[in-house]
Coordinates of C-alpha atoms in Angstrom, one line a residue:
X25 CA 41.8 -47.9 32.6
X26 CA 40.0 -45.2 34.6
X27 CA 36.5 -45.6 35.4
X28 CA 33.5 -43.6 35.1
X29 CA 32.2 -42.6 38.3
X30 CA 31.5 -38.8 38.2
X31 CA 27.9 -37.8 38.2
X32 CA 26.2 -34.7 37.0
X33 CA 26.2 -33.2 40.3
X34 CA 29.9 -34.2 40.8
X35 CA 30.7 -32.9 37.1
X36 CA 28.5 -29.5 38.2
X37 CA 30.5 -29.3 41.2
X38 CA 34.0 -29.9 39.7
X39 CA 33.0 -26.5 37.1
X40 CA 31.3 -24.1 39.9
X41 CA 34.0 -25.0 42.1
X42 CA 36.6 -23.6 39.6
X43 CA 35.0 -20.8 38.9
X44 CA 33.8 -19.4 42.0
X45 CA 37.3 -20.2 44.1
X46 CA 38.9 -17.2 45.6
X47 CA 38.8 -15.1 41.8
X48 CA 36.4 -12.9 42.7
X49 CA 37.4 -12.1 45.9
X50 CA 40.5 -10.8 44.5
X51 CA 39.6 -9.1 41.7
X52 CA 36.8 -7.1 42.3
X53 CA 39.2 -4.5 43.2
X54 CA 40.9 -4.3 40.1
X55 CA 37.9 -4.9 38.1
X56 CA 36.1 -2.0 39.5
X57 CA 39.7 0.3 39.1
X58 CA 40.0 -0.6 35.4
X59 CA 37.0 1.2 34.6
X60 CA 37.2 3.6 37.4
X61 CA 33.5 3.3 37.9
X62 CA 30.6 1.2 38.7
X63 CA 30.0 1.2 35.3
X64 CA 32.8 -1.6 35.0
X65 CA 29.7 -4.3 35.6
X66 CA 29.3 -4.3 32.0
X67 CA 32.7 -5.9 32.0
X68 CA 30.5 -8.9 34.0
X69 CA 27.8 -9.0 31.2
X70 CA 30.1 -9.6 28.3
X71 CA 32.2 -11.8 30.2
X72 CA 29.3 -14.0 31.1
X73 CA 27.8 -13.8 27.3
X74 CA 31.3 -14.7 26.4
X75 CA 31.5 -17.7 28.8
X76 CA 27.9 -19.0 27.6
X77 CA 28.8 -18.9 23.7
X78 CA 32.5 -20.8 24.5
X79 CA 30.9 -22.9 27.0
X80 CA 28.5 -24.3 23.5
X81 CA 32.0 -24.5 22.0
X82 CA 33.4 -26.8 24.8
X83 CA 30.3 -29.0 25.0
X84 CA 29.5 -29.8 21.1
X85 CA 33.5 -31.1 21.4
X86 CA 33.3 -32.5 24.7
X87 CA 29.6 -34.5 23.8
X88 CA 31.4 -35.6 20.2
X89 CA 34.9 -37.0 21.7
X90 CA 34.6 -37.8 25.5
X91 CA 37.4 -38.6 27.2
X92 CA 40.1 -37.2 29.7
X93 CA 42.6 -33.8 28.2
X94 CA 40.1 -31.3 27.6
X95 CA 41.6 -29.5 24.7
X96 CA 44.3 -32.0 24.0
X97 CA 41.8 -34.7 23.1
X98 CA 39.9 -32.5 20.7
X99 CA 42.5 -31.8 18.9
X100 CA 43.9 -35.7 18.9
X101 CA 40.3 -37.1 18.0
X102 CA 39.8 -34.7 15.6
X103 CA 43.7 -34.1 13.9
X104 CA 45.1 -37.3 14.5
X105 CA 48.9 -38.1 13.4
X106 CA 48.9 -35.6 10.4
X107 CA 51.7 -33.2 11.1
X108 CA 49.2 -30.1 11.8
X109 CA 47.6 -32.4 13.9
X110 CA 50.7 -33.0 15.8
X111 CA 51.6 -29.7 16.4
X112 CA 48.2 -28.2 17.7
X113 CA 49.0 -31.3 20.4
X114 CA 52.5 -30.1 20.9
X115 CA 51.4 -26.5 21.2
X116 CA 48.6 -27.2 23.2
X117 CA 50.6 -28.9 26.0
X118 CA 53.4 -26.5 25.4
X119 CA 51.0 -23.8 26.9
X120 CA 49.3 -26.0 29.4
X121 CA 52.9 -26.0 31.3
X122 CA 53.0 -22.1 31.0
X123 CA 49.6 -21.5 31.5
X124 CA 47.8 -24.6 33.8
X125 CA 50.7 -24.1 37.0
X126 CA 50.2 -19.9 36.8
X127 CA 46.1 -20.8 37.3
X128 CA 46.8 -23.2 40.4
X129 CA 49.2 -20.9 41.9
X130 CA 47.0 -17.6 41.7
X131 CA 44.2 -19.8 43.7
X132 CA 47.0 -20.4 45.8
X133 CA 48.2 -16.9 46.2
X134 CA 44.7 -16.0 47.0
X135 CA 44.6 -18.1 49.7
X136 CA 47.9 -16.6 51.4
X137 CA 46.5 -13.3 50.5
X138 CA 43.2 -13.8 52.4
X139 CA 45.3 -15.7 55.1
X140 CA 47.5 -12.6 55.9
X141 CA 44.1 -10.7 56.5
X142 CA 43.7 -13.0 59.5
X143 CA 47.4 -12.7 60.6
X144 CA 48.9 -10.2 58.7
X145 CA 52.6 -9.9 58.1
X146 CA 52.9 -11.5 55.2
X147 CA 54.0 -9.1 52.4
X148 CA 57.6 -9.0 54.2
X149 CA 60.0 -9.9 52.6
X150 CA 62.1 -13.3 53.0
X151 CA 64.8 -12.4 50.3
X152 CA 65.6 -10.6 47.4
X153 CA 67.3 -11.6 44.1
X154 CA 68.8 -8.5 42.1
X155 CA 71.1 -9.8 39.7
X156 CA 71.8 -7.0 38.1
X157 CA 72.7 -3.8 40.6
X158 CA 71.7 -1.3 38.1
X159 CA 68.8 -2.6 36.9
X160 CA 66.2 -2.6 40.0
X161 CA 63.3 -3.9 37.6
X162 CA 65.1 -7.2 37.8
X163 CA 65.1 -7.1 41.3
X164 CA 63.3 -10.4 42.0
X165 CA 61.4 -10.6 45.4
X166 CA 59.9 -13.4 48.0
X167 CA 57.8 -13.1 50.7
X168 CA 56.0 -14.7 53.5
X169 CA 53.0 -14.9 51.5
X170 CA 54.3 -16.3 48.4
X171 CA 55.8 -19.4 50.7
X172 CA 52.9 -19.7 52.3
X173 CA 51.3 -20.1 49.0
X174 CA 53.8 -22.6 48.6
X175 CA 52.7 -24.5 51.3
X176 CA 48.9 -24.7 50.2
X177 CA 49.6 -25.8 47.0
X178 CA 51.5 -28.8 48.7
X179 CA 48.4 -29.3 50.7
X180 CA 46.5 -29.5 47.6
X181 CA 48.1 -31.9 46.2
X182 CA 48.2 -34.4 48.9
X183 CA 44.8 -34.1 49.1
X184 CA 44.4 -34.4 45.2
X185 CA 46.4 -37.8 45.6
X186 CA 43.5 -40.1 45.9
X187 CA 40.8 -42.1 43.8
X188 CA 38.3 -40.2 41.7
X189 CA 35.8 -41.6 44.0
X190 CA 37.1 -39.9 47.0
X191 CA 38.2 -36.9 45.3
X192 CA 34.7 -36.1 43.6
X193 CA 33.0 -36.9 47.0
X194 CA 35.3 -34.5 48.6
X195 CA 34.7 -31.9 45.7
X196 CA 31.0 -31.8 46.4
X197 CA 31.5 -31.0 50.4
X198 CA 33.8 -28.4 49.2
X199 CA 31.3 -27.2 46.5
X200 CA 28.5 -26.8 49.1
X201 CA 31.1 -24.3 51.4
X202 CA 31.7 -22.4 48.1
X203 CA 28.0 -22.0 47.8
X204 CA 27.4 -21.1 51.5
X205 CA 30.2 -18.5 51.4
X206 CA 29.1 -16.7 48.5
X207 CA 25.9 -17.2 49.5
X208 CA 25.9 -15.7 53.0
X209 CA 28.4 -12.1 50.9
X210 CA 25.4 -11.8 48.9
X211 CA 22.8 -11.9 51.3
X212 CA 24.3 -10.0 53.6
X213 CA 25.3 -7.1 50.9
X214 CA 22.1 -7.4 49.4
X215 CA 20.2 -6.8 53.0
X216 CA 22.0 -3.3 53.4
X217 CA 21.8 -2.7 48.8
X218 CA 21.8 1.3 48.6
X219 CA 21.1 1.9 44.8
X220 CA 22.3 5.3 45.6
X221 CA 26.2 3.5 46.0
X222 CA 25.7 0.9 43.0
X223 CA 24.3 3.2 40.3
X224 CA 26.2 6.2 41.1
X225 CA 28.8 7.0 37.5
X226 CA 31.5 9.1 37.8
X227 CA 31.5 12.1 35.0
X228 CA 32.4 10.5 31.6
X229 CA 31.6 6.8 33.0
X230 CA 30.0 5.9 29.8
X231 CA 32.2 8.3 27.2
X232 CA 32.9 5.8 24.6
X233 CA 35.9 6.8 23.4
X234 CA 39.4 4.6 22.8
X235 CA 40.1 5.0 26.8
X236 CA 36.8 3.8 28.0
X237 CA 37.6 1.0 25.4
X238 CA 40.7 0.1 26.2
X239 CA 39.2 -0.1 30.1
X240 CA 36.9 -2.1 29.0
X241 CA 38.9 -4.7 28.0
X242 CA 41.3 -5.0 30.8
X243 CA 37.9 -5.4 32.6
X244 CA 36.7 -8.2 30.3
X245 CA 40.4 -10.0 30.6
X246 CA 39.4 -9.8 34.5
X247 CA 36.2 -11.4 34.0
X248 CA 37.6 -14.2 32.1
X249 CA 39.9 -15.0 34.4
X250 CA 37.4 -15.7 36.9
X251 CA 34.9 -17.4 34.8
X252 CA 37.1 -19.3 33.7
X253 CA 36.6 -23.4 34.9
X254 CA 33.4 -24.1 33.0
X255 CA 35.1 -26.5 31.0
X256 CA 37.0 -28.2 33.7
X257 CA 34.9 -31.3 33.7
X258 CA 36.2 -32.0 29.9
X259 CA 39.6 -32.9 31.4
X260 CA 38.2 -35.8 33.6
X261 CA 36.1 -37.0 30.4
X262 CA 37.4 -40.6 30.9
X263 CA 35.8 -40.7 34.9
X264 CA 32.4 -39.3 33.8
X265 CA 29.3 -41.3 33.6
X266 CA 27.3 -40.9 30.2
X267 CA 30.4 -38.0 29.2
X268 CA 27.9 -37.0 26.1
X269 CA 25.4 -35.9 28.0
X270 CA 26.5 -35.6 31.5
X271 CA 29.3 -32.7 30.3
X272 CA 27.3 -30.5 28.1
X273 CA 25.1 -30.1 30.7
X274 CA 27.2 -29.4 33.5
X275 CA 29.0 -26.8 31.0
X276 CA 25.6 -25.1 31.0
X277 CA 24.4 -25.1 33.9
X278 CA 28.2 -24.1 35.8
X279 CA 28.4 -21.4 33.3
X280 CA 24.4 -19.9 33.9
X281 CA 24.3 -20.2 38.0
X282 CA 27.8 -18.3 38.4
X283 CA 27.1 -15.9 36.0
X284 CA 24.3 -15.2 37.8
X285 CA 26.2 -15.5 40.8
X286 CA 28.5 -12.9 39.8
X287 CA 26.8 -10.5 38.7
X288 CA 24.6 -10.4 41.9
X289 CA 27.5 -10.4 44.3
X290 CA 29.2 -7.4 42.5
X291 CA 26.0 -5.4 43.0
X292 CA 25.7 -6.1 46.1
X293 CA 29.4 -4.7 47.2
X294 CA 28.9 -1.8 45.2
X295 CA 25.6 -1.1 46.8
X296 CA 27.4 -1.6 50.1
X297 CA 30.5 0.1 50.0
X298 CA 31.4 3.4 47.6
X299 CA 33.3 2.1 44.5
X300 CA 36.3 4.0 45.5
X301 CA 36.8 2.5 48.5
X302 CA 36.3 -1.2 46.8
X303 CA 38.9 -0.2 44.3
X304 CA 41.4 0.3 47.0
X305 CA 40.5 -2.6 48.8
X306 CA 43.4 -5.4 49.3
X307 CA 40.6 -7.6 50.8
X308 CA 37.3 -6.7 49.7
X309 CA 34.6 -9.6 51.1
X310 CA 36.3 -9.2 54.5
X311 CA 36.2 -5.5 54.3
X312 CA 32.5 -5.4 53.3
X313 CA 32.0 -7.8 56.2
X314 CA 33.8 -5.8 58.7
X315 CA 31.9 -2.6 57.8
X316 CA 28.2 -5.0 58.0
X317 CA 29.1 -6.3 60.7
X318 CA 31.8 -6.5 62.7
X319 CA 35.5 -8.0 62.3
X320 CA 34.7 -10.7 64.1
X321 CA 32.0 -11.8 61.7
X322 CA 34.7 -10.7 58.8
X323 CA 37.0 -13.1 60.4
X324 CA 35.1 -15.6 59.7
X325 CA 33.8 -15.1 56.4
X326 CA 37.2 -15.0 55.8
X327 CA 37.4 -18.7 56.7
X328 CA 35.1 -19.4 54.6
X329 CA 36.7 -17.5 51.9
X330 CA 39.7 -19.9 52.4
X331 CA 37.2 -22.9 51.8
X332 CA 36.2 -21.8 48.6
X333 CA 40.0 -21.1 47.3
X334 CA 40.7 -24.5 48.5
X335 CA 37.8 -26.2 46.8
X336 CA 38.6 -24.3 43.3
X337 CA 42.3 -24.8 43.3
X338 CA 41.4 -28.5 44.5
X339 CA 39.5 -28.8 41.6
X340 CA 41.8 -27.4 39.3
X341 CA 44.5 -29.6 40.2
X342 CA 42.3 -32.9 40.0
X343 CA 41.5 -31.6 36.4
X344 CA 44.3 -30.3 34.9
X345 CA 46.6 -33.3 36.0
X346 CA 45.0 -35.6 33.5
X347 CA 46.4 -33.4 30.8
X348 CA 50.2 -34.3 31.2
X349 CA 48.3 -37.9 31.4
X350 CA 46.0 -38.1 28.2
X351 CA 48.9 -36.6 26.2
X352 CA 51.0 -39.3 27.5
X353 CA 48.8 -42.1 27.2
X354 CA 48.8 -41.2 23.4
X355 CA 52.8 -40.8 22.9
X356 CA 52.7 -37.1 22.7
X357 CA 54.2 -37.0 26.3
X358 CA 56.6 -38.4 28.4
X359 CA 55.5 -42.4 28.8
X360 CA 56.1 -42.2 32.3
X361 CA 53.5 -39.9 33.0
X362 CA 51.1 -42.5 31.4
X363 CA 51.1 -44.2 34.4
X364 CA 48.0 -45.2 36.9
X365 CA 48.1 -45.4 40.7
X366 CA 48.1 -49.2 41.1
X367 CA 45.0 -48.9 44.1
X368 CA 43.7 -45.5 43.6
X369 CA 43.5 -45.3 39.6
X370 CA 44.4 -42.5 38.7
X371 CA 47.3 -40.6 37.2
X372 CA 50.0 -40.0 39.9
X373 CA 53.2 -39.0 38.4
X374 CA 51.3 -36.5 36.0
X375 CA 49.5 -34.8 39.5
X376 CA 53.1 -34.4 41.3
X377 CA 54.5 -32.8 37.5
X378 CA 51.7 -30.3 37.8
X379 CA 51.9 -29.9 41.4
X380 CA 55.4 -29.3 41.6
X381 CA 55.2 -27.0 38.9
X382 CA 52.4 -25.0 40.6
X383 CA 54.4 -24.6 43.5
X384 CA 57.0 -23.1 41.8
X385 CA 54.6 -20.1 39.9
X386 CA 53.7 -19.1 43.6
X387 CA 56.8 -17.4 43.4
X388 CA 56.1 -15.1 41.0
X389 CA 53.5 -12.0 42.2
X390 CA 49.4 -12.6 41.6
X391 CA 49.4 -9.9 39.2
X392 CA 51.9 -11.5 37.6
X393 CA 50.1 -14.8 37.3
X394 CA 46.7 -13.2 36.6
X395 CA 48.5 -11.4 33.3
X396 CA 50.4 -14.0 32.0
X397 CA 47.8 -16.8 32.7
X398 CA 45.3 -15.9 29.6
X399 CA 47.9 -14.6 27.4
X400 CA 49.6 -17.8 26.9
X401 CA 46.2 -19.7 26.6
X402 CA 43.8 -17.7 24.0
X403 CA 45.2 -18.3 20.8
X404 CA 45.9 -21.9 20.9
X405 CA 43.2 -23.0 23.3
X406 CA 40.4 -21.1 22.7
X407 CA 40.6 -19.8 19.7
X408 CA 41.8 -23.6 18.4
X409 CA 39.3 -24.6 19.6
X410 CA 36.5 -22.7 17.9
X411 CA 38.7 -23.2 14.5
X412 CA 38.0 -26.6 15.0
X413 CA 34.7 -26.9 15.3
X414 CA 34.5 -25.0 12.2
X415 CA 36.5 -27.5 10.7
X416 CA 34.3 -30.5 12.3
X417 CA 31.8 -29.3 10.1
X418 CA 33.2 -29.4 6.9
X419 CA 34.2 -33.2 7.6
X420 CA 31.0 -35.4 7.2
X421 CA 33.2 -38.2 8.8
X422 CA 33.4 -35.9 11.9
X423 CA 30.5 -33.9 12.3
X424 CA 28.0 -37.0 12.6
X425 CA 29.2 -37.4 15.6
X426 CA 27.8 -34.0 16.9
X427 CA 25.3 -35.7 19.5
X428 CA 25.3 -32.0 20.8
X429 CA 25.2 -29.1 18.6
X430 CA 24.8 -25.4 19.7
X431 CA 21.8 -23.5 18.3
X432 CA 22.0 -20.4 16.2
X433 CA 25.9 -21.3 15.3
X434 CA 27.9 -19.8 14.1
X435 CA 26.5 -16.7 15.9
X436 CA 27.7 -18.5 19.6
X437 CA 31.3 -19.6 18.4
X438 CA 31.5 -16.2 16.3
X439 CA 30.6 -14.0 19.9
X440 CA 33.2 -16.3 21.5
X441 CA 35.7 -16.0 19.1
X442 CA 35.6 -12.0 19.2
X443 CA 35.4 -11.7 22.9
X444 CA 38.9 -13.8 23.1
X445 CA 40.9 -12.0 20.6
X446 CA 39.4 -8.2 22.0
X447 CA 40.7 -9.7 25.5
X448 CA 44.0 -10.5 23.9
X449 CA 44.5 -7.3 21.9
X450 CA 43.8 -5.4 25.1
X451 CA 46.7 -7.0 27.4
X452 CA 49.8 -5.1 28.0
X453 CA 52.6 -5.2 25.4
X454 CA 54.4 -7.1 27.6
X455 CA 52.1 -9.5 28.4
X456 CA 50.8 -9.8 24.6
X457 CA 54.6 -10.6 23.6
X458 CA 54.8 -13.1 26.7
X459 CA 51.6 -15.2 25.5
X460 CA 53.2 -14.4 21.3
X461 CA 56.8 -15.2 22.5
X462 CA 55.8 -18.5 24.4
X463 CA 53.8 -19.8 21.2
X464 CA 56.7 -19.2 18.9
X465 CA 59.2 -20.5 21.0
X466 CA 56.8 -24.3 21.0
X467 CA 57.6 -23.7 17.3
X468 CA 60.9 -23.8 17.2
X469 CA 60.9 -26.5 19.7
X470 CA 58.6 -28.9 18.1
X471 CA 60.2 -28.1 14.9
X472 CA 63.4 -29.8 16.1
X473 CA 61.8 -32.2 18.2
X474 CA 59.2 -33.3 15.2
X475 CA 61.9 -34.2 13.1
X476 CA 64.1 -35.9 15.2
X477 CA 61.6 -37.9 16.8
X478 CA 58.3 -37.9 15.4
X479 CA 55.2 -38.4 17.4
X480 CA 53.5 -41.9 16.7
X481 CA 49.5 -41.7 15.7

């Protein structure tokens, strides 16, 4: 059995830690280029009203069936053996292993991206794969950075490889240099803050037509992406102390400090540096730095950029290996995965699954990951997950166990539930079929799998 060690300031720290890794730092750029503007902050707003009213959705489940699987617990405490049941399980770690390995490798792309900043040569190219001479957008290739990447996410997990006591020790040092770097970028822009730069709209920045819609929405997909992580704490439900109401509030008060967090640091770049020149910017926090204060000084933020990738992927990876494990542990998964390190307690073999798999996704491009990432989780994560608590509530059985309820609902899960499908209906064609085509494909699977071998209770 795992033991419940983690405290609110460790469960705090697990959730900032994800959120605030090295996102941001990537794609601000983008962010600001999908709306062409300044005016692409609202994108932050709705993103962090989103975050709050799904963060009550994560919490009422999280305080009403504690344990370790996030998501995949929900839907086992709450479905059981009954053949929908078992395949919102299957589905649900179906897109964990297209979904949970692209989020650790774009930390760990970020990384290699900030890394080449400091000694450069890294977008060259180690091979390429065309398998197909007349087609070049199959040409397939890998650089420097991408194996560096590779190399991180090793790191990570041989640092991951340890008891939950060490781990969520080591999670608040690395918590505390998250807060200190984005600290010092928000000072510093805020110091030099020319409203003149930050409040500044291009002609037709606020037009309102189907473009400035459709921008808006690539915008809010961005925002997601790098808010999301303040549910991470749900997947170590088992290590918490008091889960019911040490998680909820952790939720809460992850998802209210970055927000605020956010939304502060993108002012301050904007009131720092002209929007056009942040759009085009491969490394924004050291570029802001550099042109504050010297490179030396953006050198070094730089550094400390790398910290906080390190502490958010390291937190992802701690998290999202007890999914594999919880799934497992309930013969959904693989029994060997069900395992427990004999001294360290905790689960080994599903941390090197996820790990390896990680490593793997950093050979795809980031914008690769970024896209794909929330397309393949949205429908049967999120929006599951809202359906269900829905459904809680119709059960009598189930909703007395609601020792946490959000106020005003349904107005929170309803604001959640709309933000997550506009997010999904703005992605790409090609993206949307990846995220459709991934989900239908788990069909087929666990079609043939469900009757072959059907999953005990």
């Amino acid at each position: 059995m795992l033991r419940r060690r983690l405290s609110l300031l460790q469960a705090v720290s697990v959730n900032m830690a994800m959120m605030v890794g090295v996102g941001p730092f990537i794609t601000i750029p983008l962010f600001v280029k999908s709306m062409g503007g300044p005016q692409a902050i609202v994108g932050w707003v709705l993103g962090a009203l989103i975050a709050i009213c799904d963060g009550l959705v994560w919490s009422e489940l999280a305080a009403a069936f504690p344990g370790s699987g996030g998501t995949y617990h929900f839907f086992d405490e709450v479905y059981g053996a009954r053949r929908l049941g078992r395949l919102l399980k299957f589905l649900f770690v179906w897109q964990f292993l297209f979904s949970a390995p692209l989020e650790l490798a774009s930390g760990a792309l970020g990384l290699a991206q900030y890394t080449g900043y400091l000694i450069g040569g890294l977008d060259s190219a180690v091979w390429t794969l065309s398998p197909f001479e007349n087609a070049p957008q199959l040409t397939w290739q890998v650089n420097r950075g991408q194996l560096l990447a590779v190399l991180f996410m090793a790191g990570i997990v041989a640092m991951a490889y340890r008891g939950v006591e060490s781990a969520g020790r080591m999670m608040v040092v690395l918590w505390a240099g998250m807060l200190a770097t984005v600290g010092f970028v928000i000072a510093s822009c805020l110091a030099r803050f020319q409203p003149s730069l930050a409040f500044t709209y291009p002609a037709g920045a606020w037009s309102m037509d189907r473009a400035w819609f459709g921008g808006l929405g690539i915008a809010l997909g961005i925002a997601m992406y790098d808010f999301l992580g303040y549910y991470q704490i749900c997947y170590l439900g088992d290590e918490v102390s008091d889960p019911a109401r040490t998680i909820p509030r952790s939720i809460l008060i992850a998802v209210v400090a970055v927000a605020a967090l956010y939304l502060t640091m993108n002012l301050g770049i904007l009131g720092v540096m002209p929007w056009q020149e942040v759009a085009a910017s491969g490394h924004i926090a050291s570029d802001v730095m550099s042109r504050l204060y010297s490179p030396r000084v953006a050198q070094v933020v730089t550094l400390m950029i790398l910290w906080t990738g390190l502490a958010a992927t390291f937190a992802a990876i701690l998290s999202y290996s007890r999914v594999p494990y919880a799934a497992a542990r309930s013969g959904h998964f693989f029994s060997t995965l069900a395992a427990v390190h004999p001294s360290g307690q905790f689960p080994h073999r599903s941390l090197v699954l996820v790990g390896v798999l990680a490593m793997l996704a950093c050979l795809a491009s980031l914008q690769t990951v970024i896209e794909a990432l929330l397309a393949s989780r949205i429908l049967i994560q999120f929006v599951g997950q809202i359906v269900t608590v829905a459904y809680i509530r119709t059960r009598p059985d189930l909703a007395a166990r609601l020792s946490f309820r959000m106020i005003l609902y349904p107005i929170p899960a309803c604001i959640a539930l709309a933000g997550w499908l506009y997010v999904f209906g703005s992605s790409s064609p090609q993206v949307m079929l990846y995220g459709l085509g991934s989900m239908a494909l788990g069909l087929v699977v666990f079609g043939f799998w469900d009757r072959r071998a059907p999953i005990a209770g």
